Structures are given as C-alpha cells and as structure tokens.
Tab-separated table of C-alpha atoms and ligand atoms in Angstrom:
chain	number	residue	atom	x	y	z
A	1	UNK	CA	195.981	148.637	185.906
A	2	UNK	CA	194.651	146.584	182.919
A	3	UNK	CA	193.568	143.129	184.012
A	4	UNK	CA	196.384	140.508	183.732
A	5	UNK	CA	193.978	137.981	183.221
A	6	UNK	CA	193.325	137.259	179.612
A	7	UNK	CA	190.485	139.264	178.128
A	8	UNK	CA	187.026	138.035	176.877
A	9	UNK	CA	187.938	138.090	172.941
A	10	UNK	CA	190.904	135.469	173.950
A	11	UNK	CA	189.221	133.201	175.538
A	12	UNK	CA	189.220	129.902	173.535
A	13	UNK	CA	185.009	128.761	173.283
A	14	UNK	CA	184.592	124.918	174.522
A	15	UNK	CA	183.772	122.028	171.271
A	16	UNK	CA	180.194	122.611	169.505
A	17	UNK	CA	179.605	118.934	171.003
A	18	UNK	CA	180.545	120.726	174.636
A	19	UNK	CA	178.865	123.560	174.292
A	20	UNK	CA	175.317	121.625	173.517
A	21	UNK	CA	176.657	119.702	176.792
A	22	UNK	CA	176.746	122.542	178.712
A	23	UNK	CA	173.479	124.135	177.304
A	24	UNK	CA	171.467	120.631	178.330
A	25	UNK	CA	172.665	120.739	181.419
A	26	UNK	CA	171.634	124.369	181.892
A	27	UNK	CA	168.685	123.715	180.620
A	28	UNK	CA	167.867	120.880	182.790
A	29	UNK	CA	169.364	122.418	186.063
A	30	UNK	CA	167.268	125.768	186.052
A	31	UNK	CA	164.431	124.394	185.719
A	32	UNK	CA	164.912	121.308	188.389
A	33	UNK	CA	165.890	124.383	190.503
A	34	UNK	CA	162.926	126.357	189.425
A	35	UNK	CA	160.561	123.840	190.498
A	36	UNK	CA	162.172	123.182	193.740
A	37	UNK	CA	161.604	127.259	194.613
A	38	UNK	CA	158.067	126.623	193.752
A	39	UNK	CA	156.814	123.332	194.581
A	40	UNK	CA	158.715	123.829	198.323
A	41	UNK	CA	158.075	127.046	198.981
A	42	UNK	CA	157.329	127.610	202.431
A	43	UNK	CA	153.716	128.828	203.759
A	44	UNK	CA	155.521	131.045	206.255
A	45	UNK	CA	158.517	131.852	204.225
A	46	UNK	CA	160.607	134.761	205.691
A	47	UNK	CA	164.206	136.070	205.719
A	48	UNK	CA	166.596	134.068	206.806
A	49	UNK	CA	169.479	136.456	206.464
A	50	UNK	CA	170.356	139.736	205.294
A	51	UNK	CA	173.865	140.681	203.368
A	52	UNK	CA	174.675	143.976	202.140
A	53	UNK	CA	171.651	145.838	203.767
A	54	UNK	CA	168.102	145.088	205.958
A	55	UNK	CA	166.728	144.632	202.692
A	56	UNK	CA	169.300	142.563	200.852
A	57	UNK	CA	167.683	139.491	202.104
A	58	UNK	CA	168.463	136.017	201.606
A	59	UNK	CA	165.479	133.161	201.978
A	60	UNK	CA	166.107	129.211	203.239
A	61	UNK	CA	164.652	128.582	199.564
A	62	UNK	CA	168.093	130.806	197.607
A	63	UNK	CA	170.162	128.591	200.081
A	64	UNK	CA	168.270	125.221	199.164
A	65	UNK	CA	168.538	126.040	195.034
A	66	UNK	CA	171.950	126.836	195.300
A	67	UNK	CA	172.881	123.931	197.137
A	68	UNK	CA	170.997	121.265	194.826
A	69	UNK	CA	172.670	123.102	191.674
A	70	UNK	CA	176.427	122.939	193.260
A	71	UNK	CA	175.776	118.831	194.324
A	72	UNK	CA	174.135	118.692	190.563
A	73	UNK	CA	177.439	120.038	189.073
A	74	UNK	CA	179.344	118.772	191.531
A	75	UNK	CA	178.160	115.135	190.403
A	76	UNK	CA	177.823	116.099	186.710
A	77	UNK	CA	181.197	117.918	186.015
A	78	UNK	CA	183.122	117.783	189.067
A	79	UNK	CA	186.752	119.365	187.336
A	80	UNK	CA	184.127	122.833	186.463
A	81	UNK	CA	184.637	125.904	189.221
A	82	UNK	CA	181.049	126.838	190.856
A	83	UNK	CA	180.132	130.683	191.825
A	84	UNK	CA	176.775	131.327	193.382
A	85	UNK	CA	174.820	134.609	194.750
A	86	UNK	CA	175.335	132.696	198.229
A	87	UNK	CA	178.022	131.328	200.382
A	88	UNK	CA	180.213	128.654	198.888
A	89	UNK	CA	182.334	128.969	195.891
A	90	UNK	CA	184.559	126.528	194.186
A	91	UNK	CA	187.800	127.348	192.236
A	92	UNK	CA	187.651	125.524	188.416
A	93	UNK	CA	190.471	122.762	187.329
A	94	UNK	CA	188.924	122.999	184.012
A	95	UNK	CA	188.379	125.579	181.826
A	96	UNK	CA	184.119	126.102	182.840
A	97	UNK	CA	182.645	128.296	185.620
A	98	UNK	CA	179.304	127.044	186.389
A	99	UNK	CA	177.931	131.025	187.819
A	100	UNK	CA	174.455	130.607	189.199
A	101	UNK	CA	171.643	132.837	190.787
A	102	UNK	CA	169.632	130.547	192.455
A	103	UNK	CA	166.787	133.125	192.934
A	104	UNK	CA	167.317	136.042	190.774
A	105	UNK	CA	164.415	138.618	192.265
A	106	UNK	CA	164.576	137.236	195.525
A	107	UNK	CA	162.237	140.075	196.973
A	108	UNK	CA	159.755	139.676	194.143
A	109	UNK	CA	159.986	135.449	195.400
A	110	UNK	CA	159.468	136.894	199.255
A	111	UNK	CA	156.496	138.713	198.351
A	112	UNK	CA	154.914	136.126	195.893
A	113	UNK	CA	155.321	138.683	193.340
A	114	UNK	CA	155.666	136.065	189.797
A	115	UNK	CA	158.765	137.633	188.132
A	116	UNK	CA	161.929	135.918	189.420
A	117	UNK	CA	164.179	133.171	187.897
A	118	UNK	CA	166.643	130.645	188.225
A	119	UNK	CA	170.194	131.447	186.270
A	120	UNK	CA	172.752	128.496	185.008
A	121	UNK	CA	175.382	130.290	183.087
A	122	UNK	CA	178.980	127.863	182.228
A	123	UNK	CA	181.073	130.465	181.786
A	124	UNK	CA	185.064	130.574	180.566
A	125	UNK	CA	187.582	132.963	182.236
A	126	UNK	CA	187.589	135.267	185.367
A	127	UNK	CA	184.108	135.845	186.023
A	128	UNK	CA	185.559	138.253	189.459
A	129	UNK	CA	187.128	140.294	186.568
A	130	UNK	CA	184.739	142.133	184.065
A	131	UNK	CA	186.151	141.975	180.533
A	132	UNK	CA	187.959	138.588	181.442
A	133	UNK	CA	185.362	136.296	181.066
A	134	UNK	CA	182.371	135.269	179.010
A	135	UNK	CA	178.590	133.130	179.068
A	136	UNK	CA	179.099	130.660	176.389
A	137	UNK	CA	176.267	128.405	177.479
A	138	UNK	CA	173.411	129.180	179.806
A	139	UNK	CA	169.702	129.337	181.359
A	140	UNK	CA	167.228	131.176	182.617
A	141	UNK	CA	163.816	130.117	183.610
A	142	UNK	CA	160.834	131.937	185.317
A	143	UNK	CA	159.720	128.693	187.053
A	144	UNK	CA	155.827	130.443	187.686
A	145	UNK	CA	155.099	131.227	184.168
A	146	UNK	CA	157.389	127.879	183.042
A	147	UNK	CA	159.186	130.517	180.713
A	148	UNK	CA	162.729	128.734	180.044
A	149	UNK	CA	165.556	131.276	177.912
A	150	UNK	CA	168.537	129.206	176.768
A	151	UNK	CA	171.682	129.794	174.184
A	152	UNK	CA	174.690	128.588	173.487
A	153	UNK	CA	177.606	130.552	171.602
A	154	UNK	CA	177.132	130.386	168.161
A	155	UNK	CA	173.659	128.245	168.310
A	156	UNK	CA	171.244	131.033	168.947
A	157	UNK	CA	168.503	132.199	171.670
A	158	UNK	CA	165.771	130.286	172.114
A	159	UNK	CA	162.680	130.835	174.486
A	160	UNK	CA	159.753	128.360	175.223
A	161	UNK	CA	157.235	128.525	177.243
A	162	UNK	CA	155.301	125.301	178.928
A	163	UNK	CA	154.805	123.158	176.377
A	164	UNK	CA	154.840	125.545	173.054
A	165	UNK	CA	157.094	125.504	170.198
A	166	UNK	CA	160.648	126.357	170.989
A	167	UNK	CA	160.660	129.975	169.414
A	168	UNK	CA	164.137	131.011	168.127
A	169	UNK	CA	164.879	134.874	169.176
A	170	UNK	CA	165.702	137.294	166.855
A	171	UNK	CA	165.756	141.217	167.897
A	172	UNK	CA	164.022	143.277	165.091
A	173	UNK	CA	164.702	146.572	164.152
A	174	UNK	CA	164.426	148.587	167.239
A	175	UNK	CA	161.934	151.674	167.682
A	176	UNK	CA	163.812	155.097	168.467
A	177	UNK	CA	164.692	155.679	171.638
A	178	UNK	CA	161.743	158.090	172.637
A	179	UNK	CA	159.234	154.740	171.804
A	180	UNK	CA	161.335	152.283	173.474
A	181	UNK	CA	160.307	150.809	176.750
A	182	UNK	CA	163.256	150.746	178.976
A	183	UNK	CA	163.914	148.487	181.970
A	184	UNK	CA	165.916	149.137	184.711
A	185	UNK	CA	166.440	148.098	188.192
A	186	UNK	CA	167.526	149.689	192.023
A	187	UNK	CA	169.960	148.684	194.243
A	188	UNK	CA	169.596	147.554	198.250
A	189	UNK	CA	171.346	150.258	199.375
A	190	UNK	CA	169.092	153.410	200.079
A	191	UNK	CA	171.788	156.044	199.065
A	192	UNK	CA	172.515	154.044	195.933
A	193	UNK	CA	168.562	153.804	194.941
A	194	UNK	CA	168.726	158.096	195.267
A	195	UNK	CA	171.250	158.336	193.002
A	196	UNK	CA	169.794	155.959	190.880
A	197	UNK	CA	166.432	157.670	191.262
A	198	UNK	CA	168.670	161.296	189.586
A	199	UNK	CA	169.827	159.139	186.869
A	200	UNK	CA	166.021	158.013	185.681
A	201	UNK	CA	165.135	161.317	186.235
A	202	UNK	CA	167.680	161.801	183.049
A	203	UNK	CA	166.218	158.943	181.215
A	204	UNK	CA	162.304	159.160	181.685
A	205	UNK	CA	161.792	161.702	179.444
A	206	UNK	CA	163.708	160.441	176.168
A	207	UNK	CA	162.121	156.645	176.203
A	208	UNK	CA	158.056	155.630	176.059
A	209	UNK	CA	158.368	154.370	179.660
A	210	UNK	CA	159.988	152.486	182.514
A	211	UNK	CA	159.698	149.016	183.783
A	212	UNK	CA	160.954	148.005	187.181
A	213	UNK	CA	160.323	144.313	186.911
A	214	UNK	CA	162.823	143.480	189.657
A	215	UNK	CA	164.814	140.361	187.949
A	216	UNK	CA	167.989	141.669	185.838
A	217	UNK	CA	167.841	138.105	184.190
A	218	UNK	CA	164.456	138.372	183.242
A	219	UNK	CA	164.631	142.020	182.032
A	220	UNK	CA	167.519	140.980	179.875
A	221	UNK	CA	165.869	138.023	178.353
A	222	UNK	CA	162.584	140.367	178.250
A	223	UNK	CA	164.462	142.674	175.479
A	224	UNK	CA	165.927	139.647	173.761
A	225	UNK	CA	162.127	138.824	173.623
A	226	UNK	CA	160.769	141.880	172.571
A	227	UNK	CA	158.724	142.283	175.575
A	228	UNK	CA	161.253	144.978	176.494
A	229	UNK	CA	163.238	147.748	174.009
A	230	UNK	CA	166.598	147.753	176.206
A	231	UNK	CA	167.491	147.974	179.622
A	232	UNK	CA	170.383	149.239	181.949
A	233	UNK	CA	171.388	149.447	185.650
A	234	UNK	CA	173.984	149.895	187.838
A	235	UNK	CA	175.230	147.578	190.433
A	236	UNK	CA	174.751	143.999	188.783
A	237	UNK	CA	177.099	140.951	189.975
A	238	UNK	CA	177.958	138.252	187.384
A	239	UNK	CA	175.415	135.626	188.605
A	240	UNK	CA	172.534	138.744	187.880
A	241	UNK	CA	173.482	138.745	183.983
A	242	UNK	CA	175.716	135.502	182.962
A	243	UNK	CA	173.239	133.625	181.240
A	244	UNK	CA	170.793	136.413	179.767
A	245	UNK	CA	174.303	138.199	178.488
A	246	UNK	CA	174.432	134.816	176.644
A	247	UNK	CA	170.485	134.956	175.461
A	248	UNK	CA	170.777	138.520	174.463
A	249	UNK	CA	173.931	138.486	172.329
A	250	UNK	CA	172.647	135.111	170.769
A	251	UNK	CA	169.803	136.915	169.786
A	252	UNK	CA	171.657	139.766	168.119
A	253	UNK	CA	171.711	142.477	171.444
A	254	UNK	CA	174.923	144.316	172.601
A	255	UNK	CA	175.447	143.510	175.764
A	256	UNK	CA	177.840	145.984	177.456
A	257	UNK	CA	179.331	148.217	180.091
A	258	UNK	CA	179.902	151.891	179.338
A	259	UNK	CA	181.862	153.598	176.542
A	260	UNK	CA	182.819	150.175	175.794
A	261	UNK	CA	183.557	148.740	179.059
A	262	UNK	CA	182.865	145.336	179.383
A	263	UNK	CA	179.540	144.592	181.102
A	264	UNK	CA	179.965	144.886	185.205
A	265	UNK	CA	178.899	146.461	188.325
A	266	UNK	CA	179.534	149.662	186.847
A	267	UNK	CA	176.928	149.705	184.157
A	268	UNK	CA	175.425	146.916	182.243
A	269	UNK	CA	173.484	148.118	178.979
A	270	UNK	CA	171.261	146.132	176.804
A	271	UNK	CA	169.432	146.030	173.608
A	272	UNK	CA	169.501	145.885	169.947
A	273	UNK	CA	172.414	147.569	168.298
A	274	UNK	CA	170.989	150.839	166.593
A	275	UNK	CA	168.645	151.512	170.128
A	276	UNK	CA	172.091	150.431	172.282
A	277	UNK	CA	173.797	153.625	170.979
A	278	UNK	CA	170.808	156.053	171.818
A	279	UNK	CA	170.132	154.899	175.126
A	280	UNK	CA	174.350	155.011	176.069
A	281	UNK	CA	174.163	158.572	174.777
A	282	UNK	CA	171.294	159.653	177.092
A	283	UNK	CA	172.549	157.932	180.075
A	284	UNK	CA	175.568	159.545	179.558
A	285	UNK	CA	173.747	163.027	179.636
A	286	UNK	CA	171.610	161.317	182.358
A	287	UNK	CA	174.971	160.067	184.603
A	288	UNK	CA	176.271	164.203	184.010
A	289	UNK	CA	173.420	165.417	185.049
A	290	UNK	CA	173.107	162.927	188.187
A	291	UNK	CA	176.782	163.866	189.472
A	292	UNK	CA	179.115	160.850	190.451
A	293	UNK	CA	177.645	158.455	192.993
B	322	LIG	C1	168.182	141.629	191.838
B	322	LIG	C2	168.471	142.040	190.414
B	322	LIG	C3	167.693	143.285	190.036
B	322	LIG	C4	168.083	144.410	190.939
B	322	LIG	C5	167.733	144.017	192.357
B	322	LIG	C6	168.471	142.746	192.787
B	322	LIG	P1	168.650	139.515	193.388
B	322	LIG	O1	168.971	140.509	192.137
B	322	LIG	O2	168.124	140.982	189.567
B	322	LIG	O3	167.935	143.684	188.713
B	322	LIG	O4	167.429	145.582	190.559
B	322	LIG	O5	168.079	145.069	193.211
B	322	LIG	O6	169.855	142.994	192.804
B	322	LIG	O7	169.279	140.189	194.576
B	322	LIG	O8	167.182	139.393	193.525
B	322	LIG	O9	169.335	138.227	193.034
C-alpha cells in the first residue's frame, strides 16, 4: 500500500538561516563525536554486544558516541526527534529528525582498521518510511584521517580535511561504466553476504574494479569526492546513508533506490547521473542473474 505518510518531494525544507543552523551543529557534533571514538578508545576494546548476528557487533565506544550526541541535541534542540544505530530513540515535536550513526564501520573501528565515521544527518519526515523523508542538513567525518563531509540543501557539498581549504564538491563527468571503480558493501548475515557475493559476480566484470571499504557513509562521500565512480548495496538503514545522501546530491549525484525507488534497505545506488543509469542497468542484469534473495 503506498505510504500514507507524505512523500519526500512534499516535504516543506526548514529557513536558509535553519538550515546553516542545522549544518553547524552537524558539523560540530560529528566531529566532537569523532574525537571521543578516538581519543577514548579502549586498549582492550572488544564487543560488548551483538544484534542481528555474532558478527553484528556493537562496542562500549558506538554506545558512548551515541549517547553524547542524543544529550548534545537533547540540550541544543530539545523539540527535534533523535534516531540512532543503537538503543534509544526519541519521537520529534518539531519538524527535524536528528538520525545518527555513531560509528558507521564499526568492525573496521574493532579492528583498528582507519575507515569509519561519525554521521549527523537533521532530517524532515518519516525516516522508518523510505520515500517519506529526506537529509536536508548533515555530517560525516572520518575522525582518523580528520576528513569532515558536510551539506546543506541548496548550499552545496563541501569536504575538508585537517586544516586545508574547505574544497566545494562537484562530480565531473563520469568515466563509462567499464572504467568506473565501484564500491559496495556486505551484510552481517552469512546467507545475505552469498547472495550478495552472486550479485558482484554480475557486476565485476562491467566496472574497472571493486572497493569494499566497509563504511556506506564514507563510500558515499568517497564518490561525491571522486575517490570513488559510484557505489551500491543492499541492506542499508537510514543512519548508514542520511547525511552522505545529503553530500552526494549536493554535489550533483543521484542518490536512489531501484527503478526509481526511493533510497532504502532494498537498494541504495550512487553516483553521477550519466554513470547512475549504467550501473542500475547492470545490476539489474546482475540481480536476474543472482535470483531473488
Ligand atoms: C556498515 C555499513 C557498510 C556495510 C556493513 C555495515 P555499521 O554499517 O556502513 O556499508 O557494508 O555491513 O552495515 O554496521 O558499521 O554501522
């Protein structure tokens, strides 16, 4: 049944003067967050739970950052609704949904492996219902390299790194498909990585290569950056993509599901427009090929 909720394209966008608000505090948030994760990581850091499956792990450190960003919002714009990867969501009385990843590549974080980051997205709408909600200001920050990517709707994408120049992102024209270096990702769930594992076999062939960098926001941001061609997987949640959707479109990506879905857990596909097109068409060939899930 088509979502009652109303759909992305209605959704009124907060004040310019808001959405720089919103951005700030992004910006400012992640990386607080991002230096918490690194300055207090534990010597003997382990799991300290597991959620879907053995290795869908959660650390003490995902729990910490995503309790100083709720009391940060909480304390900053305490009318906004709050979900996290982790426990402990808040309904919104105003019209922003703060939707976080505290540590997005938690297993790349366990093993000390430098690509994961901190998402701040302030979302309006539904962001439980795909197509009913949209980024409109957001963060995301690799808190190792100090790589912070930030946008706001209608002001542009913008990555800096340490203390450089802010450098405004623009996505070029794309190579073909068959030169473009693709990211994707795998899910937790061993059945799910199999399939997954059919599907690439689909896709290999008609890019340049694959990258597995193990952060969904940092892949996305990575094409808005040039650093990768385009990018898709299967299986993301909203606090995976919220604020690189945001950094992508801003710098001049599609951003969506497939066919024209809106961007969800059942695809999410990213890149410049012209290479967007190709790489739907081959996963399509790649999904046939793979039979259903
Ligand atoms: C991760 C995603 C990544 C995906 C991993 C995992 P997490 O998120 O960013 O793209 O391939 O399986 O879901 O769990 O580290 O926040």
């Amino acid at each position: 049944m088509a979502s009652e909720a109303p759909q992305a394209g209605e959704l009124p966008l907060p004040s310019p003067g808001e959405l720089q608000e919103l951005e700030a505090l992004a910006v400012e948030l992640a990386v607080e967050a991002g230096r918490l994760i690194v300055d207090e990581r534990p010597v003997d850091l382990g799991v300290a739970k597991t959620k879907s499956t053995a290795t869908d792990i959660v650390t003490v450190m995902d729990q910490r950052a995503q309790d100083l960003l709720r009391s940060r919002l909480r304390a900053r714009r305490p009318e906004d609704g709050f979900l996290g990867e982790e426990e402990g969501g808040t309904a919104a009385s105003s019209h922003i949904t703060w939707v976080v990843d505290p540590i997005d590549g938690t297993v790349n974080y366990l093993y000390d492996i430098p690509s994961y980051a901190v998402s701040v997205a302030a979302v309006v709408g539904d962001p439980a219902e795909p197509g009913a909600w949209r980024p409109v200001a957001g963060a995301v920050v690799n808190p190792v390299t100090q790589e912070v990517f930030h946008a706001r709707a209608g002001g542009g994408a913008w990555q800096v790194a340490g203390s450089a120049e802010p450098r405004r992102l623009r996505m070029d024209a794309p190579p073909p498909l068959s030169q473009a270096l693709a990211g994707t990702g795998f899910g937790y769930d061993a059945e799910r990585r199999l399939w997954q594992a059919r599907v690439l076999t689909g896709v290999i062939g008609q890019v340049r290569d694959i990258r597995r960098i193990g952060s969904a926001a940092l892949d996305i941001c990575a094409v808005a950056a040039g650093t990768l061609d385009c990018y898709y997987e299967r299986g993301l949640n909203a606090w995976d993509m919220a604020a690189a959707w945001l950094v992508l479109v801003e710098a001049g990506g599609r951003f969506t599901g497939f066919a024209g879905q809106p961007p969800g857990a059942a695809m999410v596909v990213a890149g410049a427009p012209a290479l967007h097109g190709q790489l739907e068409t081959a996963l399509l060939a790649a999904l046939r090929a793979a039979g259903e899930e």
